[in-house]
mmCIF file with all atom_site columns, C-alpha atoms in Angstrom:
data_model
loop_
_atom_site.group_PDB
_atom_site.id
_atom_site.type_symbol
_atom_site.label_atom_id
_atom_site.label_alt_id
_atom_site.label_comp_id
_atom_site.label_asym_id
_atom_site.label_entity_id
_atom_site.label_seq_id
_atom_site.pdbx_PDB_ins_code
_atom_site.Cartn_x
_atom_site.Cartn_y
_atom_site.Cartn_z
_atom_site.occupancy
_atom_site.B_iso_or_equiv
_atom_site.pdbx_formal_charge
_atom_site.auth_seq_id
_atom_site.auth_comp_id
_atom_site.auth_asym_id
_atom_site.auth_atom_id
_atom_site.pdbx_PDB_model_num
ATOM 1   C CA . MET A 1 1   ? -0.210 -0.508  -0.079  1.00 90.00 ? 1   MET A CA 1
ATOM 2   C CA . ILE A 1 2   ? 1.264  2.975   -1.056  1.00 91.00 ? 2   ILE A CA 1
ATOM 3   C CA . THR A 1 3   ? -0.202 6.120   1.425   1.00 92.00 ? 3   THR A CA 1
ATOM 4   C CA . LYS A 1 4   ? 0.208  9.932   0.122   1.00 92.00 ? 4   LYS A CA 1
ATOM 5   C CA . PHE A 1 5   ? 0.804  12.618  2.606   1.00 90.00 ? 5   PHE A CA 1
ATOM 6   C CA . LYS A 1 6   ? 1.523  16.595  2.157   1.00 91.00 ? 6   LYS A CA 1
ATOM 7   C CA . GLN A 1 7   ? 4.318  16.668  4.648   1.00 90.00 ? 7   GLN A CA 1
ATOM 8   C CA . THR A 1 8   ? 6.937  13.899  6.437   1.00 90.00 ? 8   THR A CA 1
ATOM 9   C CA . PRO A 1 9   ? 4.522  11.864  8.293   1.00 92.00 ? 9   PRO A CA 1
ATOM 10  C CA . THR A 1 10  ? 6.611  12.765  11.986  1.00 93.00 ? 10  THR A CA 1
ATOM 11  C CA . GLU A 1 11  ? 8.021  9.386   12.172  1.00 94.00 ? 11  GLU A CA 1
ATOM 12  C CA . PHE A 1 12  ? 10.247 9.567   9.792   1.00 96.00 ? 12  PHE A CA 1
ATOM 13  C CA . THR A 1 13  ? 11.172 13.091  10.018  1.00 96.00 ? 13  THR A CA 1
ATOM 14  C CA . SER A 1 14  ? 14.423 12.882  10.304  1.00 97.00 ? 14  SER A CA 1
ATOM 15  C CA . LEU A 1 15  ? 15.012 9.888   8.502   1.00 97.00 ? 15  LEU A CA 1
ATOM 16  C CA . VAL A 1 16  ? 13.437 12.331  5.197   1.00 97.00 ? 16  VAL A CA 1
ATOM 17  C CA . GLU A 1 17  ? 16.221 14.873  6.079   1.00 98.00 ? 17  GLU A CA 1
ATOM 18  C CA . ARG A 1 18  ? 19.592 12.970  6.751   1.00 98.00 ? 18  ARG A CA 1
ATOM 19  C CA . ALA A 1 19  ? 18.572 12.084  3.186   1.00 98.00 ? 19  ALA A CA 1
ATOM 20  C CA . LYS A 1 20  ? 17.277 15.788  2.527   1.00 98.00 ? 20  LYS A CA 1
ATOM 21  C CA . GLU A 1 21  ? 20.890 16.187  3.449   1.00 98.00 ? 21  GLU A CA 1
ATOM 22  C CA . MET A 1 22  ? 22.508 13.336  1.601   1.00 98.00 ? 22  MET A CA 1
ATOM 23  C CA . THR A 1 23  ? 21.629 14.990  -1.503  1.00 98.00 ? 23  THR A CA 1
ATOM 24  C CA . LYS A 1 24  ? 24.828 17.391  -1.249  1.00 97.00 ? 24  LYS A CA 1
ATOM 25  C CA . LYS A 1 25  ? 27.487 14.983  -1.115  1.00 97.00 ? 25  LYS A CA 1
ATOM 26  C CA . SER A 1 26  ? 26.106 13.816  -4.255  1.00 97.00 ? 26  SER A CA 1
ATOM 27  C CA . TYR A 1 27  ? 28.599 13.792  -7.307  1.00 97.00 ? 27  TYR A CA 1
ATOM 28  C CA . ALA A 1 28  ? 25.935 14.039  -10.523 1.00 97.00 ? 28  ALA A CA 1
ATOM 29  C CA . PRO A 1 29  ? 28.264 16.058  -12.639 1.00 96.00 ? 29  PRO A CA 1
ATOM 30  C CA . TYR A 1 30  ? 26.341 14.462  -15.774 1.00 95.00 ? 30  TYR A CA 1
ATOM 31  C CA . SER A 1 31  ? 22.645 14.042  -14.494 1.00 95.00 ? 31  SER A CA 1
ATOM 32  C CA . HIS A 1 32  ? 22.610 17.302  -12.221 1.00 96.00 ? 32  HIS A CA 1
ATOM 33  C CA . PHE A 1 33  ? 20.271 15.035  -10.486 1.00 96.00 ? 33  PHE A CA 1
ATOM 34  C CA . ASN A 1 34  ? 21.344 15.006  -6.733  1.00 97.00 ? 34  ASN A CA 1
ATOM 35  C CA . VAL A 1 35  ? 20.058 12.243  -4.998  1.00 98.00 ? 35  VAL A CA 1
ATOM 36  C CA . GLY A 1 36  ? 20.385 11.061  -1.584  1.00 98.00 ? 36  GLY A CA 1
ATOM 37  C CA . ALA A 1 37  ? 19.148 8.391   0.409   1.00 98.00 ? 37  ALA A CA 1
ATOM 38  C CA . ALA A 1 38  ? 19.092 7.296   3.911   1.00 98.00 ? 38  ALA A CA 1
ATOM 39  C CA . VAL A 1 39  ? 17.944 3.572   6.315   1.00 98.00 ? 39  VAL A CA 1
ATOM 40  C CA . LEU A 1 40  ? 17.012 3.733   9.685   1.00 98.00 ? 40  LEU A CA 1
ATOM 41  C CA . LEU A 1 41  ? 18.083 0.187   10.904  1.00 98.00 ? 41  LEU A CA 1
ATOM 42  C CA . SER A 1 42  ? 16.378 -1.941  12.930  1.00 97.00 ? 42  SER A CA 1
ATOM 43  C CA . ASP A 1 43  ? 18.377 -0.043  15.743  1.00 97.00 ? 43  ASP A CA 1
ATOM 44  C CA . GLY A 1 44  ? 17.955 1.814   15.498  1.00 97.00 ? 44  GLY A CA 1
ATOM 45  C CA . VAL A 1 45  ? 21.295 3.803   13.707  1.00 97.00 ? 45  VAL A CA 1
ATOM 46  C CA . ILE A 1 46  ? 20.766 5.361   10.221  1.00 98.00 ? 46  ILE A CA 1
ATOM 47  C CA . ILE A 1 47  ? 23.299 4.077   7.710   1.00 98.00 ? 47  ILE A CA 1
ATOM 48  C CA . THR A 1 48  ? 23.594 7.118   4.435   1.00 98.00 ? 48  THR A CA 1
ATOM 49  C CA . GLY A 1 49  ? 24.350 7.435   0.934   1.00 98.00 ? 49  GLY A CA 1
ATOM 50  C CA . ALA A 1 50  ? 24.368 9.235   -2.315  1.00 98.00 ? 50  ALA A CA 1
ATOM 51  C CA . ASN A 1 51  ? 24.169 9.061   -5.954  1.00 98.00 ? 51  ASN A CA 1
ATOM 52  C CA . GLN A 1 52  ? 27.192 8.952   -6.940  1.00 97.00 ? 52  GLN A CA 1
ATOM 53  C CA . GLU A 1 53  ? 27.939 9.305   -11.561 1.00 97.00 ? 53  GLU A CA 1
ATOM 54  C CA . ASN A 1 54  ? 30.715 7.783   -13.764 1.00 95.00 ? 54  ASN A CA 1
ATOM 55  C CA . ALA A 1 55  ? 31.037 8.829   -17.840 1.00 93.00 ? 55  ALA A CA 1
ATOM 56  C CA . ALA A 1 56  ? 30.654 5.354   -18.518 1.00 92.00 ? 56  ALA A CA 1
ATOM 57  C CA . TYR A 1 57  ? 27.285 5.093   -17.000 1.00 88.00 ? 57  TYR A CA 1
ATOM 58  C CA . GLY A 1 58  ? 26.944 2.140   -15.852 1.00 88.00 ? 58  GLY A CA 1
ATOM 59  C CA . ASP A 1 59  ? 29.842 2.812   -13.571 1.00 92.00 ? 59  ASP A CA 1
ATOM 60  C CA . SER A 1 60  ? 27.327 5.206   -11.738 1.00 94.00 ? 60  SER A CA 1
ATOM 61  C CA . ILE A 1 61  ? 25.652 3.950   -8.079  1.00 96.00 ? 61  ILE A CA 1
ATOM 62  C CA . CYS A 1 62  ? 22.039 4.816   -6.760  1.00 97.00 ? 62  CYS A CA 1
ATOM 63  C CA . ALA A 1 63  ? 21.525 6.670   -3.187  1.00 98.00 ? 63  ALA A CA 1
ATOM 64  C CA . GLU A 1 64  ? 19.295 3.452   -2.766  1.00 98.00 ? 64  GLU A CA 1
ATOM 65  C CA . ARG A 1 65  ? 22.571 0.825   -3.112  1.00 97.00 ? 65  ARG A CA 1
ATOM 66  C CA . VAL A 1 66  ? 25.495 2.947   -1.573  1.00 98.00 ? 66  VAL A CA 1
ATOM 67  C CA . ALA A 1 67  ? 23.295 3.548   1.499   1.00 98.00 ? 67  ALA A CA 1
ATOM 68  C CA . LEU A 1 68  ? 21.715 0.221   1.435   1.00 98.00 ? 68  LEU A CA 1
ATOM 69  C CA . LEU A 1 69  ? 24.964 -1.978  1.076   1.00 97.00 ? 69  LEU A CA 1
ATOM 70  C CA . TYR A 1 70  ? 27.089 0.430   3.679   1.00 97.00 ? 70  TYR A CA 1
ATOM 71  C CA . ALA A 1 71  ? 24.231 -1.422  6.206   1.00 97.00 ? 71  ALA A CA 1
ATOM 72  C CA . THR A 1 72  ? 24.802 -4.593  4.832   1.00 96.00 ? 72  THR A CA 1
ATOM 73  C CA . ALA A 1 73  ? 28.321 -4.688  4.693   1.00 97.00 ? 73  ALA A CA 1
ATOM 74  C CA . ASN A 1 74  ? 29.122 -3.008  8.323   1.00 97.00 ? 74  ASN A CA 1
ATOM 75  C CA . HIS A 1 75  ? 25.891 -4.847  10.496  1.00 97.00 ? 75  HIS A CA 1
ATOM 76  C CA . PRO A 1 76  ? 25.474 -7.288  8.138   1.00 97.00 ? 76  PRO A CA 1
ATOM 77  C CA . ASP A 1 77  ? 23.543 -8.794  11.496  1.00 97.00 ? 77  ASP A CA 1
ATOM 78  C CA . VAL A 1 78  ? 20.806 -5.810  11.772  1.00 98.00 ? 78  VAL A CA 1
ATOM 79  C CA . ALA A 1 79  ? 17.563 -5.398  9.028   1.00 98.00 ? 79  ALA A CA 1
ATOM 80  C CA . PRO A 1 80  ? 16.981 -2.362  7.292   1.00 98.00 ? 80  PRO A CA 1
ATOM 81  C CA . VAL A 1 81  ? 13.474 -1.059  8.537   1.00 98.00 ? 81  VAL A CA 1
ATOM 82  C CA . ALA A 1 82  ? 12.645 1.855   6.795   1.00 98.00 ? 82  ALA A CA 1
ATOM 83  C CA . ILE A 1 83  ? 14.303 3.922   4.067   1.00 98.00 ? 83  ILE A CA 1
ATOM 84  C CA . ALA A 1 84  ? 13.887 7.195   2.927   1.00 98.00 ? 84  ALA A CA 1
ATOM 85  C CA . ILE A 1 85  ? 14.588 9.540   -0.035  1.00 98.00 ? 85  ILE A CA 1
ATOM 86  C CA . ALA A 1 86  ? 15.442 12.817  -1.937  1.00 98.00 ? 86  ALA A CA 1
ATOM 87  C CA . ALA A 1 87  ? 16.678 14.769  -4.820  1.00 98.00 ? 87  ALA A CA 1
ATOM 88  C CA . HIS A 1 88  ? 16.990 17.990  -5.467  1.00 94.00 ? 88  HIS A CA 1
ATOM 89  C CA . THR A 1 89  ? 18.137 20.133  -9.207  1.00 94.00 ? 89  THR A CA 1
ATOM 90  C CA . ASN A 1 90  ? 18.761 23.626  -9.524  1.00 90.00 ? 90  ASN A CA 1
ATOM 91  C CA . ASP A 1 91  ? 19.573 23.898  -6.533  1.00 89.00 ? 91  ASP A CA 1
ATOM 92  C CA . LYS A 1 92  ? 16.330 23.137  -5.418  1.00 96.00 ? 92  LYS A CA 1
ATOM 93  C CA . PHE A 1 93  ? 14.354 19.684  -4.042  1.00 97.00 ? 93  PHE A CA 1
ATOM 94  C CA . THR A 1 94  ? 11.675 18.207  -6.707  1.00 96.00 ? 94  THR A CA 1
ATOM 95  C CA . ASN A 1 95  ? 7.838  18.789  -6.786  1.00 95.00 ? 95  ASN A CA 1
ATOM 96  C CA . GLU A 1 96  ? 7.105  15.260  -6.983  1.00 94.00 ? 96  GLU A CA 1
ATOM 97  C CA . CYS A 1 97  ? 9.184  12.715  -5.332  1.00 94.00 ? 97  CYS A CA 1
ATOM 98  C CA . VAL A 1 98  ? 11.024 10.565  -6.420  1.00 93.00 ? 98  VAL A CA 1
ATOM 99  C CA . THR A 1 99  ? 10.842 6.807   -7.024  1.00 95.00 ? 99  THR A CA 1
ATOM 100 C CA . PRO A 1 100 ? 13.461 4.425   -6.374  1.00 97.00 ? 100 PRO A CA 1
ATOM 101 C CA . CYS A 1 101 ? 14.395 2.330   -9.921  1.00 94.00 ? 101 CYS A CA 1
ATOM 102 C CA . GLY A 1 102 ? 14.178 -0.977  -10.709 1.00 92.00 ? 102 GLY A CA 1
ATOM 103 C CA . SER A 1 103 ? 17.614 -2.151  -10.019 1.00 94.00 ? 103 SER A CA 1
ATOM 104 C CA . CYS A 1 104 ? 17.108 0.077   -6.039  1.00 96.00 ? 104 CYS A CA 1
ATOM 105 C CA . CYS A 1 105 ? 13.874 -1.820  -5.923  1.00 95.00 ? 105 CYS A CA 1
ATOM 106 C CA . GLN A 1 106 ? 15.114 -5.623  -6.602  1.00 94.00 ? 106 GLN A CA 1
ATOM 107 C CA . VAL A 1 107 ? 17.631 -4.171  -4.091  1.00 96.00 ? 107 VAL A CA 1
ATOM 108 C CA . LEU A 1 108 ? 14.997 -3.311  -1.892  1.00 97.00 ? 108 LEU A CA 1
ATOM 109 C CA . ALA A 1 109 ? 14.093 -6.991  -2.457  1.00 95.00 ? 109 ALA A CA 1
ATOM 110 C CA . GLU A 1 110 ? 17.035 -8.654  -1.913  1.00 94.00 ? 110 GLU A CA 1
ATOM 111 C CA . MET A 1 111 ? 16.690 -7.053  1.291   1.00 95.00 ? 111 MET A CA 1
ATOM 112 C CA . GLN A 1 112 ? 13.594 -8.024  2.637   1.00 95.00 ? 112 GLN A CA 1
ATOM 113 C CA . LYS A 1 113 ? 13.956 -11.160 2.564   1.00 93.00 ? 113 LYS A CA 1
ATOM 114 C CA . ARG A 1 114 ? 17.480 -11.559 3.122   1.00 94.00 ? 114 ARG A CA 1
ATOM 115 C CA . PHE A 1 115 ? 16.809 -10.038 6.296   1.00 97.00 ? 115 PHE A CA 1
ATOM 116 C CA . GLY A 1 116 ? 12.546 -11.872 6.467   1.00 95.00 ? 116 GLY A CA 1
ATOM 117 C CA . SER A 1 117 ? 11.179 -7.837  7.313   1.00 96.00 ? 117 SER A CA 1
ATOM 118 C CA . GLU A 1 118 ? 9.328  -5.717  5.760   1.00 97.00 ? 118 GLU A CA 1
ATOM 119 C CA . ILE A 1 119 ? 11.482 -2.168  4.262   1.00 98.00 ? 119 ILE A CA 1
ATOM 120 C CA . LYS A 1 120 ? 9.389  1.138   4.184   1.00 98.00 ? 120 LYS A CA 1
ATOM 121 C CA . ILE A 1 121 ? 10.002 3.572   1.633   1.00 98.00 ? 121 ILE A CA 1
ATOM 122 C CA . VAL A 1 122 ? 9.797  6.779   2.302   1.00 98.00 ? 122 VAL A CA 1
ATOM 123 C CA . MET A 1 123 ? 9.780  9.346   -1.159  1.00 98.00 ? 123 MET A CA 1
ATOM 124 C CA . TYR A 1 124 ? 9.987  12.673  -0.618  1.00 98.00 ? 124 TYR A CA 1
ATOM 125 C CA . GLY A 1 125 ? 8.488  15.794  -2.863  1.00 97.00 ? 125 GLY A CA 1
ATOM 126 C CA . THR A 1 126 ? 8.254  19.392  -1.465  1.00 96.00 ? 126 THR A CA 1
ATOM 127 C CA . LYS A 1 127 ? 4.005  18.319  -3.039  1.00 96.00 ? 127 LYS A CA 1
ATOM 128 C CA . GLU A 1 128 ? 4.029  15.134  -1.108  1.00 95.00 ? 128 GLU A CA 1
ATOM 129 C CA . VAL A 1 129 ? 5.530  12.350  1.069   1.00 97.00 ? 129 VAL A CA 1
ATOM 130 C CA . LEU A 1 130 ? 5.379  9.244   -0.303  1.00 96.00 ? 130 LEU A CA 1
ATOM 131 C CA . VAL A 1 131 ? 5.268  5.317   1.749   1.00 97.00 ? 131 VAL A CA 1
ATOM 132 C CA . ALA A 1 132 ? 5.501  2.771   0.598   1.00 97.00 ? 132 ALA A CA 1
ATOM 133 C CA . SER A 1 133 ? 4.478  -0.027  3.518   1.00 96.00 ? 133 SER A CA 1
ATOM 134 C CA . HIS A 1 134 ? 7.302  -2.575  1.100   1.00 94.00 ? 134 HIS A CA 1
ATOM 135 C CA . VAL A 1 135 ? 8.704  -2.814  -2.352  1.00 95.00 ? 135 VAL A CA 1
ATOM 136 C CA . GLN A 1 136 ? 6.449  -5.388  -3.422  1.00 94.00 ? 136 GLN A CA 1
ATOM 137 C CA . ASP A 1 137 ? 3.767  -2.197  -4.089  1.00 95.00 ? 137 ASP A CA 1
ATOM 138 C CA . LEU A 1 138 ? 6.682  -0.811  -6.305  1.00 94.00 ? 138 LEU A CA 1
ATOM 139 C CA . LEU A 1 139 ? 8.286  -3.452  -8.099  1.00 88.00 ? 139 LEU A CA 1
ATOM 140 C CA . PRO A 1 140 ? 5.119  -6.586  -7.606  1.00 87.00 ? 140 PRO A CA 1
ATOM 141 C CA . LEU A 1 141 ? 7.363  -8.851  -10.097 1.00 83.00 ? 141 LEU A CA 1
ATOM 142 C CA . GLN A 1 142 ? 9.969  -9.480  -9.173  1.00 79.00 ? 142 GLN A CA 1
ATOM 143 C CA . PHE A 1 143 ? 13.329 -11.234 -9.534  1.00 81.00 ? 143 PHE A CA 1
ATOM 144 C CA . ASN A 1 144 ? 14.493 -13.879 -7.238  1.00 77.00 ? 144 ASN A CA 1
ATOM 145 C CA . SER A 1 145 ? 16.029 -17.053 -5.803  1.00 79.00 ? 145 SER A CA 1
ATOM 146 C CA . SER A 1 146 ? 11.944 -19.672 -6.113  1.00 77.00 ? 146 SER A CA 1
ATOM 147 C CA . ILE A 1 147 ? 13.148 -18.631 -9.929  1.00 80.00 ? 147 ILE A CA 1
ATOM 148 C CA . LEU A 1 148 ? 16.852 -19.396 -9.579  1.00 81.00 ? 148 LEU A CA 1
ATOM 149 C CA . PRO A 1 149 ? 16.969 -23.675 -10.033 1.00 83.00 ? 149 PRO A CA 1
ATOM 150 C CA . ASP A 1 150 ? 18.328 -25.613 -6.823  1.00 78.00 ? 150 ASP A CA 1
ATOM 151 C CA . ASP A 1 151 ? 21.381 -27.286 -6.371  1.00 66.00 ? 151 ASP A CA 1
#
């Protein structure tokens, strides 16, 4: 279920603020689309990330994956419970909510499977904030290990 809010829900205010701060650490010289993400872990720790572009576009990485992969590499036994995403371009935050790309949704799906718990996705925009209950709201037909052969 995706819920729309006019303002950031109180429970996610600090998470969204951290994501907004991270947009300043983005490296986006090609798209000029600066994205920040903040992941809340089940122990209360917040891990942040920003998109990092590269002239070889395929070698770029989104803010969501930077934060999620750092979180699980450094806190491998602690489940992510929420992620906030914010973006700015032309020195202002986007009016519309920024959503995770397909690759980021796939990583979120794998994290949910790995930890056996859902991850809320908070998508910030100046006009509204969307909160998805879990990644299936954004990627209903995801690739997962049930498709892979058993060894």
